[in-house]
Amino acid sequence: MKTIGNQIQLNESIQSRISYHKSLIEKIESIREQVKLGGGKKAIEKHKSKGKLTARERINKLIDIDSKFFELNTFAAYEMYNEYGGAPSSGTIFGIGKIHNRDCVIVANDATVKAGAWFPITAKKNLRAQEIAIENNLPIIYLVDSAGVFLPLQDEIFPDKEHFGRIFRNNAKISSMGIPQIAAIMGPCVAGGAYLPIMSDEALIVQGEGSIFLAGSHLVKAAIGEQIDNESLGGALVQSNISGVTDYIMKNDDEALETIRNLVSRFGKNQKANFDRIESFPPNYSQEDILAILPEDTNKPYDTYELLARLVDNSEIDEYKTGYGKTLITAYARIDGWAVGIVANQRNIVRTEKGEMQIGGVIYSDSADKAARFIMNCNQRKIPLVFLQDVTGFMVGSKAEHGGIIKDGAKMVNAVANSVVPKITIIVGNSFGAGNYAMCGKAYDPRFIYAFPNSKIAVMGGAQASSVLLDIKLKQAEKENKIFNDDEKQKLLNEIKNSYESKSNPLYAAARLWIDEIIDPTLTRYYISKSIEFADNNPEIPKFNVGVIQT
């Protein structure tokens, strides 16, 4: 066991770093609070005037007193759909909360946002909620209050494999897996959306507010000429006492939420995966130091061991292949008592045993080979993996190519792709190109994936990409006999760079669910620990096979 880390010596440069990161965190938290207002104060007042609780109030009453709702995908749809007035948090709130001390996935439509209508990203967010329930064997609770598909964008939500219908398919699959699903109809539930609560195991409906039908009264009149009001068509009494579609009639939101709690309280106990956990010990250094370690410019180097010293218990690691493949750190450690295997990009420039210099944040053949072997070890021993991404990609050039960088990189990607233990990914800084894949980006099924406010996610760095894109534009202009002077070239380069950088921003990624949440770096231990705690609910870990790996 090796103790790592050093005390941070405060100086003007370090204070500047801290201030920079604190300002980024404050900006993210300010946007988060705005997003949590949903459709805004007026829409909330209108919603509550009907005697209804807001989606967030419903969740707070559903979970255990003094427990904390672990919200995910808060920034879904951020700055998307602006031509339609926006869709804060995609009009749906989801996360994990404790009900009678049992972790449950909770999904709640926010009816203050376009009456809870489903945008394309709403469907994607609901699918992510179901994926988390499946992967972690967690019961799922749906609090339904939705006007159905947002019709102007129906072509982007209706027919494809990962669209609206996949949710109902998942309802059936989740039920067949023995994972409980309970739905409370607390507002309108229309058309295809009616299948979600009814394909759940049990459905409650709030009298006077909840209604469920394949077609509302207006569409019924248009389709078959029948005149009927919504309550008589598909209200609580009709669907519970006549059709038998719903199982419980509730007089209000409070009774519905209390009934859900009662139902969950009787669930049987499941086996755990039993990932190893012992008594938790804090790191030897303050987690606040993380803000002093990370540079303001993500292109600048820093020592990743100092970051790890603020994350792992007692600031202790058992490092695997310490002197080999130094641009990746592979180590066994504990985080909040949980045994973990850590794969982290070393951002410092390092010197190999042969005296060669290697660039920090770049994956070389030796580091890829080391990581693949370490990942296989963790899978053999049932140790969850934590990936700390700050990667600019794989090494390029003739020396790297002749040394088999593609083969070694493929070996690492193979191991990551076939890994069966829970993988938790934190994007600490850069996440570029194939490095994103090798370090368990979203395409490689991390159980949970988070990003720091300073992170960047793109196919390559902004400076390189802007240069390439400028060259393409200039060549196109030449074909049209257009010539740019130096000032015009610089202006065009700045426009390209600004556009590219805006799409590398973590808010852009969070809006599209490429990450589960943007987190305060000082809370990293908490997020990793909770993620493993949730993953521990699923005792089924498939046999680990890596397929063909070239040696």
Coordinates of C-alpha atoms in Angstrom, one line a residue:
M1 CA 0.0 0.0 0.0
K2 CA 1.4 3.4 -1.0
T3 CA 0.4 6.7 0.5
I4 CA 0.2 9.5 -2.0
G5 CA -0.3 13.2 -2.1
N6 CA 1.2 16.5 -0.8
Q7 CA -0.1 19.5 0.9
I8 CA -1.2 22.3 -1.4
Q9 CA 0.9 25.5 -0.9
L10 CA -1.4 28.4 -1.5
N11 CA -0.1 31.1 -3.8
E12 CA -1.6 33.6 -6.3
S13 CA -1.7 31.0 -9.1
I14 CA -3.4 28.4 -6.9
Q15 CA -6.0 31.0 -5.6
S16 CA -6.7 31.9 -9.2
R17 CA -7.5 28.2 -10.0
I18 CA -9.8 27.9 -7.0
S19 CA -11.7 31.1 -7.9
Y20 CA -12.0 29.9 -11.5
H21 CA -13.5 26.5 -10.6
K22 CA -15.7 28.0 -7.9
S23 CA -17.2 30.4 -10.5
L24 CA -17.9 27.5 -12.9
I25 CA -19.6 25.6 -10.1
E26 CA -21.7 28.6 -9.1
K27 CA -22.7 29.0 -12.8
I28 CA -23.8 25.4 -13.0
E29 CA -25.7 25.6 -9.7
S30 CA -27.5 28.8 -10.8
I31 CA -28.6 27.1 -14.0
R32 CA -29.7 24.0 -12.0
E33 CA -31.9 26.1 -9.8
Q34 CA -33.5 27.8 -12.8
V35 CA -34.1 24.4 -14.4
K36 CA -35.8 23.2 -11.3
L37 CA -38.5 25.9 -11.7
G38 CA -39.7 23.9 -14.7
G39 CA -42.2 26.0 -16.7
G40 CA -41.7 28.9 -14.3
K41 CA -43.4 30.5 -11.3
K42 CA -46.6 31.3 -13.2
A43 CA -47.0 27.8 -14.5
I44 CA -46.3 26.4 -11.0
E45 CA -49.0 28.7 -9.5
K46 CA -51.5 27.5 -12.1
H47 CA -50.6 23.9 -11.5
K48 CA -51.0 24.2 -7.7
S49 CA -54.3 26.1 -8.1
K50 CA -55.8 22.8 -9.2
G51 CA -55.0 21.3 -5.8
K52 CA -52.1 19.4 -7.3
L53 CA -48.5 19.0 -6.0
T54 CA -45.6 19.8 -8.4
A55 CA -43.5 17.0 -9.6
R56 CA -40.7 17.9 -7.2
E57 CA -43.1 18.1 -4.3
R58 CA -44.5 14.7 -5.2
I59 CA -41.0 13.2 -5.2
N60 CA -40.1 14.8 -1.8
K61 CA -43.2 13.4 -0.2
L62 CA -42.6 10.0 -1.7
I63 CA -39.1 9.5 -0.4
D64 CA -38.1 8.9 3.2
I65 CA -37.9 11.9 5.5
D66 CA -34.4 13.3 5.8
S67 CA -33.2 11.3 2.8
K68 CA -31.8 12.9 -0.3
F69 CA -33.1 12.5 -3.9
F70 CA -30.2 11.5 -6.2
E71 CA -31.3 13.4 -9.3
L72 CA -29.9 12.5 -12.7
N73 CA -30.1 14.2 -16.1
T74 CA -31.2 17.5 -14.6
F75 CA -29.9 19.5 -17.6
A76 CA -31.7 17.4 -20.2
A77 CA -32.8 19.5 -23.1
Y78 CA -30.9 22.6 -21.8
E79 CA -31.1 25.2 -24.6
M80 CA -32.8 22.8 -26.9
Y81 CA -36.3 23.3 -28.4
N82 CA -36.0 27.1 -28.0
E83 CA -38.2 27.6 -31.0
Y84 CA -41.0 26.0 -29.0
G85 CA -40.3 27.9 -25.8
G86 CA -37.8 25.3 -24.4
A87 CA -38.3 22.2 -22.3
P88 CA -36.5 22.5 -18.9
S89 CA -35.2 19.2 -17.8
S90 CA -37.1 17.8 -20.8
G91 CA -40.4 18.1 -18.8
T92 CA -39.5 15.0 -16.7
I93 CA -37.6 14.6 -13.5
F94 CA -35.9 11.3 -12.6
G95 CA -33.4 9.9 -10.1
I96 CA -33.0 7.5 -7.3
G97 CA -34.7 7.9 -3.9
K98 CA -35.1 5.8 -0.8
I99 CA -38.7 4.5 0.0
H100 CA -38.7 2.6 3.3
N101 CA -34.9 2.5 3.0
R102 CA -35.1 0.8 -0.4
D103 CA -33.5 2.5 -3.4
C104 CA -36.1 3.1 -6.1
V105 CA -35.9 4.8 -9.5
I106 CA -38.5 7.6 -9.6
V107 CA -39.7 9.2 -12.8
A108 CA -42.1 12.2 -12.6
N109 CA -43.7 14.2 -15.4
D110 CA -43.4 17.9 -14.8
A111 CA -46.8 19.2 -16.0
T112 CA -45.6 22.8 -15.7
V113 CA -43.6 22.2 -18.8
K114 CA -45.9 22.0 -21.8
A115 CA -48.4 20.1 -19.8
G116 CA -45.8 17.3 -19.3
A117 CA -45.6 16.7 -23.1
W118 CA -43.0 14.3 -24.4
F119 CA -40.2 15.8 -26.5
P120 CA -37.7 13.5 -28.3
I121 CA -35.1 13.9 -25.5
T122 CA -37.9 13.1 -22.9
A123 CA -38.2 9.7 -24.4
K124 CA -34.4 9.3 -24.3
K125 CA -34.4 10.4 -20.6
N126 CA -37.2 7.9 -19.7
L127 CA -35.3 5.1 -21.4
R128 CA -32.2 6.0 -19.4
A129 CA -34.2 5.8 -16.2
Q130 CA -35.4 2.3 -17.2
E131 CA -31.9 1.3 -18.1
I132 CA -30.7 2.3 -14.7
A133 CA -33.5 0.3 -13.1
I134 CA -32.6 -2.8 -15.1
E135 CA -28.8 -2.6 -14.7
N136 CA -29.1 -2.0 -10.9
N137 CA -32.1 -4.1 -10.2
L138 CA -34.1 -1.2 -8.8
P139 CA -37.9 -0.9 -8.5
I140 CA -39.2 1.9 -10.6
I141 CA -42.0 4.4 -9.7
Y142 CA -43.8 6.4 -12.4
L143 CA -45.7 9.6 -11.4
V144 CA -47.7 10.2 -14.6
D145 CA -49.0 13.7 -15.5
S146 CA -48.6 14.2 -19.2
A147 CA -50.5 15.4 -22.3
G148 CA -48.6 12.9 -24.4
V149 CA -46.3 13.3 -27.4
F150 CA -45.3 16.9 -28.4
L151 CA -47.0 16.7 -31.8
P152 CA -44.8 19.2 -33.7
L153 CA -41.9 16.8 -33.2
Q154 CA -43.8 13.5 -33.4
D155 CA -41.6 12.2 -36.2
E156 CA -38.5 12.4 -33.9
I157 CA -40.2 10.5 -31.1
F158 CA -42.6 7.9 -32.5
P159 CA -41.3 5.2 -34.8
D160 CA -37.7 4.3 -34.2
K161 CA -36.1 1.7 -32.0
E162 CA -35.0 4.1 -29.3
H163 CA -38.2 6.2 -29.4
F164 CA -41.5 6.3 -27.4
G165 CA -42.5 2.7 -28.1
R166 CA -39.3 1.3 -26.6
I167 CA -40.5 2.5 -23.2
F168 CA -43.6 0.2 -23.3
R169 CA -41.4 -2.7 -24.6
N170 CA -39.1 -2.1 -21.6
N171 CA -42.2 -2.1 -19.2
A172 CA -42.8 -5.6 -20.3
K173 CA -39.2 -6.7 -20.1
I174 CA -38.7 -5.1 -16.6
S175 CA -41.8 -6.9 -15.3
S176 CA -40.5 -10.2 -16.7
M177 CA -37.2 -9.7 -14.8
G178 CA -39.1 -9.4 -11.5
I179 CA -38.3 -5.7 -11.0
P180 CA -41.4 -4.0 -9.5
Q181 CA -43.1 -1.1 -11.4
I182 CA -45.8 1.0 -9.9
A183 CA -47.5 3.9 -11.6
A184 CA -49.6 6.7 -10.2
I185 CA -51.8 8.6 -12.7
M186 CA -51.9 12.1 -11.3
G187 CA -53.0 14.0 -14.3
P188 CA -53.9 13.2 -18.0
C189 CA -52.5 10.1 -19.5
V190 CA -53.2 10.1 -23.2
A191 CA -52.9 7.9 -26.3
G192 CA -49.7 5.7 -26.5
G193 CA -48.7 7.2 -23.2
A194 CA -51.6 5.3 -21.6
Y195 CA -49.6 2.1 -22.0
L196 CA -46.8 3.1 -19.6
P197 CA -48.8 3.0 -16.3
I198 CA -51.0 0.1 -17.4
M199 CA -48.0 -2.0 -18.4
S200 CA -46.6 -1.4 -14.9
D201 CA -47.5 -4.0 -12.3
E202 CA -49.9 -1.8 -10.4
A203 CA -51.6 1.5 -11.3
L204 CA -53.2 4.1 -9.0
I205 CA -55.3 7.0 -10.2
V206 CA -56.2 10.3 -8.5
Q207 CA -59.9 11.0 -8.7
G208 CA -60.8 14.4 -10.3
E209 CA -57.3 14.9 -11.7
G210 CA -56.1 11.6 -13.3
S211 CA -57.6 10.4 -16.5
I212 CA -56.4 7.7 -19.0
F213 CA -57.6 6.9 -22.5
L214 CA -56.3 6.2 -26.0
A215 CA -58.1 9.2 -27.4
G216 CA -59.5 12.3 -25.5
S217 CA -63.0 13.6 -25.9
H218 CA -62.1 16.0 -28.8
L219 CA -60.5 13.2 -30.8
V220 CA -63.4 10.8 -30.1
K221 CA -65.8 13.4 -31.4
A222 CA -63.7 13.9 -34.5
A223 CA -63.2 10.2 -35.1
I224 CA -66.6 8.7 -34.4
G225 CA -68.9 11.6 -33.6
E226 CA -69.5 10.6 -30.0
Q227 CA -69.9 13.5 -27.5
I228 CA -68.5 12.7 -24.1
D229 CA -66.4 14.5 -21.5
N230 CA -62.9 13.3 -20.4
E231 CA -64.0 12.2 -16.9
S232 CA -66.9 10.1 -18.2
L233 CA -64.6 8.7 -20.9
G234 CA -61.6 7.7 -18.8
G235 CA -61.7 9.2 -15.3
A236 CA -60.8 7.4 -12.1
L237 CA -64.2 5.9 -11.4
V238 CA -64.7 4.7 -15.0
Q239 CA -61.2 3.1 -15.3
S240 CA -61.2 1.5 -11.9
N241 CA -64.8 0.4 -11.4
I242 CA -66.0 -0.2 -15.0
S243 CA -63.1 -1.0 -17.2
G244 CA -60.8 -2.4 -14.4
V245 CA -57.8 -0.7 -16.1
T246 CA -56.5 0.9 -12.9
D247 CA -56.2 -0.8 -9.5
Y248 CA -56.6 1.9 -6.9
I249 CA -58.7 5.1 -6.7
M250 CA -56.9 7.9 -4.7
K251 CA -58.7 11.0 -3.4
N252 CA -55.6 13.2 -3.9
D253 CA -51.8 13.3 -4.5
D254 CA -51.0 12.8 -0.9
E255 CA -53.0 9.6 -0.6
A256 CA -51.5 8.3 -3.8
L257 CA -48.0 8.8 -2.6
E258 CA -48.6 7.3 0.8
T259 CA -50.2 4.2 -0.9
I260 CA -47.1 3.8 -3.1
R261 CA -44.9 4.0 0.1
N262 CA -47.1 1.2 1.7
L263 CA -46.8 -1.0 -1.4
V264 CA -43.0 -0.6 -1.5
S265 CA -42.7 -1.3 2.2
R266 CA -43.9 -4.9 1.6
F267 CA -41.4 -5.7 -1.2
G268 CA -39.2 -8.7 -0.3
K269 CA -35.5 -8.3 0.2
N270 CA -33.2 -9.1 -2.7
Q271 CA -29.7 -10.5 -2.6
K272 CA -26.8 -8.1 -3.1
A273 CA -23.8 -8.3 -5.4
N274 CA -21.7 -7.9 -2.2
F275 CA -19.0 -5.8 -3.6
D276 CA -16.3 -5.5 -0.9
R277 CA -16.8 -2.7 1.6
I278 CA -15.2 -2.0 4.9
E279 CA -15.2 0.9 7.3
S280 CA -14.8 4.2 5.4
F281 CA -11.8 6.5 6.1
P282 CA -11.5 10.0 4.6
P283 CA -8.5 11.0 2.5
N284 CA -5.6 12.6 4.2
Y285 CA -6.3 15.9 2.3
S286 CA -9.3 18.0 1.9
Q287 CA -11.5 17.3 -1.2
E288 CA -11.7 21.1 -1.6
D289 CA -8.1 20.8 -2.8
I290 CA -9.4 19.4 -6.1
L291 CA -10.2 22.9 -7.1
A292 CA -6.6 23.9 -6.5
I293 CA -5.2 20.9 -8.5
L294 CA -7.2 21.2 -11.7
P295 CA -5.7 23.9 -14.0
E296 CA -7.9 26.6 -15.6
D297 CA -6.7 25.6 -19.0
T298 CA -7.5 21.9 -19.7
N299 CA -4.5 21.7 -21.9
K300 CA -2.1 22.4 -19.0
P301 CA -0.6 19.4 -17.1
Y302 CA -1.1 18.5 -13.5
D303 CA -0.2 15.5 -11.3
T304 CA -3.2 13.0 -11.2
Y305 CA -1.7 11.4 -8.1
E306 CA -2.6 14.6 -6.2
L307 CA -6.2 14.2 -7.4
L308 CA -6.4 10.6 -6.3
A309 CA -5.0 11.6 -2.9
R310 CA -8.2 13.6 -2.4
L311 CA -10.5 10.8 -3.5
V312 CA -9.3 7.5 -2.0
D313 CA -9.5 6.4 1.6
N314 CA -6.4 7.3 3.7
S315 CA -4.9 8.6 0.4
E316 CA -3.6 5.0 -0.1
I317 CA -3.4 3.0 -3.3
D318 CA -1.9 -0.3 -4.4
E319 CA -0.6 0.7 -7.8
Y320 CA -0.5 -1.9 -10.6
K321 CA 2.6 -1.8 -12.9
T322 CA 3.8 1.5 -11.4
G323 CA 6.8 1.9 -13.7
Y324 CA 5.1 0.8 -16.9
G325 CA 2.7 2.7 -19.2
K326 CA 3.0 5.8 -17.0
T327 CA 0.5 8.0 -18.8
L328 CA -2.2 5.8 -17.3
I329 CA -2.5 5.1 -13.6
T330 CA -4.0 1.8 -12.7
A331 CA -4.5 1.1 -9.0
Y332 CA -6.6 -0.7 -6.4
A333 CA -8.0 1.5 -3.7
R334 CA -11.0 2.1 -1.5
I335 CA -13.5 5.0 -1.9
D336 CA -15.8 5.4 1.1
G337 CA -14.9 1.9 2.1
W338 CA -15.7 0.3 -1.3
A339 CA -13.0 -1.6 -3.0
V340 CA -12.4 -0.1 -6.5
G341 CA -10.1 -0.5 -9.4
I342 CA -9.0 3.0 -10.7
V343 CA -8.0 3.7 -14.3
A344 CA -6.9 7.4 -14.5
N345 CA -5.1 9.4 -17.2
Q346 CA -1.9 10.9 -15.8
R347 CA -1.8 14.5 -17.0
N348 CA 1.8 15.1 -16.0
I349 CA 4.5 14.7 -18.7
V350 CA 6.3 11.5 -17.7
R351 CA 9.7 9.9 -18.4
T352 CA 9.8 6.2 -19.4
E353 CA 12.5 3.7 -18.1
K354 CA 14.3 4.3 -21.4
G355 CA 14.5 8.0 -20.7
E356 CA 11.9 9.0 -23.3
M357 CA 9.4 11.7 -22.6
Q358 CA 5.7 11.0 -22.9
I359 CA 2.9 13.6 -23.1
G360 CA 0.4 13.6 -20.2
G361 CA -3.2 12.7 -21.1
V362 CA -2.1 10.7 -24.1
I363 CA -2.6 6.9 -24.2
Y364 CA 0.5 5.1 -25.5
S365 CA 0.9 1.4 -26.4
D366 CA 2.3 0.4 -23.1
S367 CA -0.3 2.3 -21.1
A368 CA -3.1 0.7 -23.2
D369 CA -1.7 -2.7 -22.7
K370 CA -1.4 -2.2 -18.9
A371 CA -5.0 -0.9 -18.7
A372 CA -6.4 -3.9 -20.6
R373 CA -4.7 -6.3 -18.2
F374 CA -5.8 -4.4 -15.1
I375 CA -9.4 -4.3 -16.3
M376 CA -9.4 -8.0 -16.8
N377 CA -8.0 -8.5 -13.2
C378 CA -10.8 -6.4 -11.8
N379 CA -13.4 -8.4 -13.6
Q380 CA -11.9 -11.6 -12.4
R381 CA -12.1 -10.4 -8.8
K382 CA -15.5 -8.6 -8.9
I383 CA -14.0 -5.2 -8.2
P384 CA -16.0 -2.2 -9.6
L385 CA -14.0 0.1 -12.0
V386 CA -13.7 3.9 -11.7
F387 CA -12.5 5.7 -14.8
L388 CA -11.1 9.2 -14.3
Q389 CA -11.0 10.7 -17.8
D390 CA -8.7 13.5 -18.8
V391 CA -7.6 12.2 -22.2
T392 CA -6.6 13.9 -25.4
G393 CA -6.5 10.6 -27.3
F394 CA -4.0 7.9 -28.4
M395 CA -0.5 8.7 -29.5
V396 CA -0.1 9.3 -33.2
G397 CA 2.9 9.3 -35.6
S398 CA 5.1 6.8 -37.3
K399 CA 6.8 5.5 -34.1
A400 CA 3.4 4.9 -32.5
E401 CA 1.9 3.2 -35.6
H402 CA 5.0 1.0 -36.1
G403 CA 4.8 0.0 -32.5
G404 CA 1.2 -1.2 -32.9
I405 CA -0.8 1.5 -31.2
I406 CA -4.0 0.5 -32.9
K407 CA -3.6 -3.1 -31.8
D408 CA -2.9 -2.1 -28.2
G409 CA -5.7 0.5 -28.2
A410 CA -8.1 -2.2 -29.5
K411 CA -7.0 -4.5 -26.7
M412 CA -8.0 -1.9 -24.1
V413 CA -11.2 -1.0 -25.9
N414 CA -12.1 -4.7 -26.0
A415 CA -11.5 -5.1 -22.3
V416 CA -13.6 -2.1 -21.5
A417 CA -16.4 -3.1 -23.8
N418 CA -16.6 -6.7 -22.4
S419 CA -16.2 -5.6 -18.7
V420 CA -19.1 -7.0 -16.6
V421 CA -18.4 -5.3 -13.2
P422 CA -20.0 -1.8 -12.7
K423 CA -18.1 1.0 -14.4
I424 CA -18.3 4.5 -13.1
T425 CA -16.8 7.2 -15.3
I426 CA -15.9 10.8 -14.2
I427 CA -14.8 13.2 -17.0
V428 CA -12.3 15.3 -15.1
G429 CA -11.1 17.4 -18.0
N430 CA -10.7 16.5 -21.7
S431 CA -12.5 13.6 -23.3
F432 CA -11.4 13.5 -26.9
G433 CA -11.6 11.1 -29.7
A434 CA -10.9 7.4 -29.2
G435 CA -9.7 8.2 -25.7
N436 CA -13.3 8.8 -24.8
Y437 CA -14.1 5.2 -25.9
A438 CA -11.1 3.5 -24.2
M439 CA -11.7 5.4 -21.0
C440 CA -15.3 4.1 -20.9
G441 CA -17.3 6.9 -22.5
K442 CA -21.1 6.7 -22.8
A443 CA -21.0 4.2 -25.7
Y444 CA -19.3 1.7 -23.4
D445 CA -22.1 1.3 -20.9
P446 CA -20.8 2.9 -17.7
R447 CA -23.4 2.3 -15.0
F448 CA -23.1 6.1 -14.3
I449 CA -21.2 8.8 -16.0
Y450 CA -20.5 12.3 -14.6
A451 CA -18.5 15.3 -15.7
F452 CA -16.8 18.2 -13.9
P453 CA -17.9 21.8 -14.9
N454 CA -14.6 22.4 -16.7
S455 CA -14.7 19.3 -18.8
K456 CA -14.7 19.1 -22.6
I457 CA -16.2 16.3 -24.8
A458 CA -15.3 16.3 -28.5
V459 CA -13.7 14.3 -31.3
M460 CA -10.5 16.4 -30.8
G461 CA -9.3 19.6 -29.1
G462 CA -10.7 22.9 -30.1
A463 CA -7.5 24.3 -31.5
Q464 CA -6.8 21.3 -33.7
A465 CA -10.4 21.0 -34.9
S466 CA -10.7 24.7 -35.7
S467 CA -7.6 24.6 -37.8
V468 CA -8.9 21.6 -39.7
L469 CA -12.3 23.2 -40.2
L470 CA -10.7 26.5 -41.3
D471 CA -8.6 24.7 -43.9
I472 CA -11.7 23.0 -45.3
K473 CA -13.6 26.3 -45.5
L474 CA -10.7 28.1 -47.2
K475 CA -10.3 25.3 -49.8
Q476 CA -14.1 25.5 -50.5
A477 CA -13.8 29.3 -50.9
E478 CA -10.9 28.9 -53.3
K479 CA -13.0 26.7 -55.6
E480 CA -15.5 29.6 -55.7
N481 CA -12.7 32.1 -56.4
K482 CA -13.1 33.8 -53.0
I483 CA -9.9 35.0 -51.3
F484 CA -9.8 35.8 -47.6
N485 CA -7.2 38.3 -46.2
D486 CA -5.5 37.6 -42.8
D487 CA -8.1 39.6 -40.8
E488 CA -11.0 37.7 -42.4
K489 CA -9.2 34.4 -41.8
Q490 CA -8.7 35.2 -38.2
K491 CA -12.4 36.2 -37.8
L492 CA -13.5 33.0 -39.5
L493 CA -11.2 31.0 -37.3
N494 CA -12.6 32.6 -34.1
E495 CA -16.2 31.9 -35.3
I496 CA -15.4 28.3 -36.0
K497 CA -13.5 27.9 -32.6
N498 CA -16.4 29.5 -30.6
S499 CA -19.0 27.3 -32.3
Y500 CA -16.8 24.2 -31.7
E501 CA -16.1 25.0 -28.1
S502 CA -19.8 25.6 -27.3
K503 CA -20.5 22.1 -28.5
S504 CA -17.7 20.7 -26.3
N505 CA -19.2 22.2 -23.2
P506 CA -20.5 19.8 -20.5
L507 CA -23.9 21.5 -20.5
Y508 CA -24.2 20.7 -24.2
A509 CA -23.4 17.0 -23.4
A510 CA -25.7 17.0 -20.4
A511 CA -28.6 18.4 -22.5
R512 CA -28.2 15.4 -24.8
L513 CA -27.7 12.8 -22.0
W514 CA -24.1 12.0 -23.0
I515 CA -23.5 12.3 -19.3
D516 CA -25.8 11.7 -16.4
E517 CA -24.9 14.8 -14.4
I518 CA -22.5 17.7 -14.0
I519 CA -21.1 17.4 -10.5
D520 CA -19.1 19.6 -8.1
P521 CA -15.6 18.1 -8.1
T522 CA -15.5 18.2 -4.3
L523 CA -18.4 15.8 -4.2
T524 CA -16.7 13.1 -6.4
R525 CA -16.3 10.6 -3.6
Y526 CA -20.0 10.9 -2.8
Y527 CA -21.1 10.3 -6.4
I528 CA -18.8 7.3 -6.8
S529 CA -19.9 5.8 -3.5
K530 CA -23.6 6.2 -4.2
S531 CA -23.1 4.7 -7.7
I532 CA -21.5 1.6 -6.3
E533 CA -24.2 1.4 -3.6
F534 CA -26.9 1.4 -6.3
A535 CA -25.0 -1.1 -8.4
D536 CA -24.7 -3.4 -5.4
N537 CA -28.5 -4.1 -5.6
N538 CA -28.0 -6.3 -8.7
P539 CA -26.5 -9.7 -7.7
E540 CA -26.3 -11.0 -11.2
I541 CA -22.8 -10.4 -12.8
P542 CA -22.4 -12.2 -16.1
K543 CA -19.3 -14.4 -16.8
F544 CA -16.4 -12.2 -18.1
N545 CA -15.2 -13.0 -21.6
V546 CA -13.0 -10.6 -23.6
G547 CA -13.3 -12.2 -27.0
V548 CA -10.3 -12.0 -29.3
I549 CA -7.4 -9.9 -28.0
Q550 CA -4.2 -9.7 -30.0
T551 CA -1.1 -9.9 -27.9

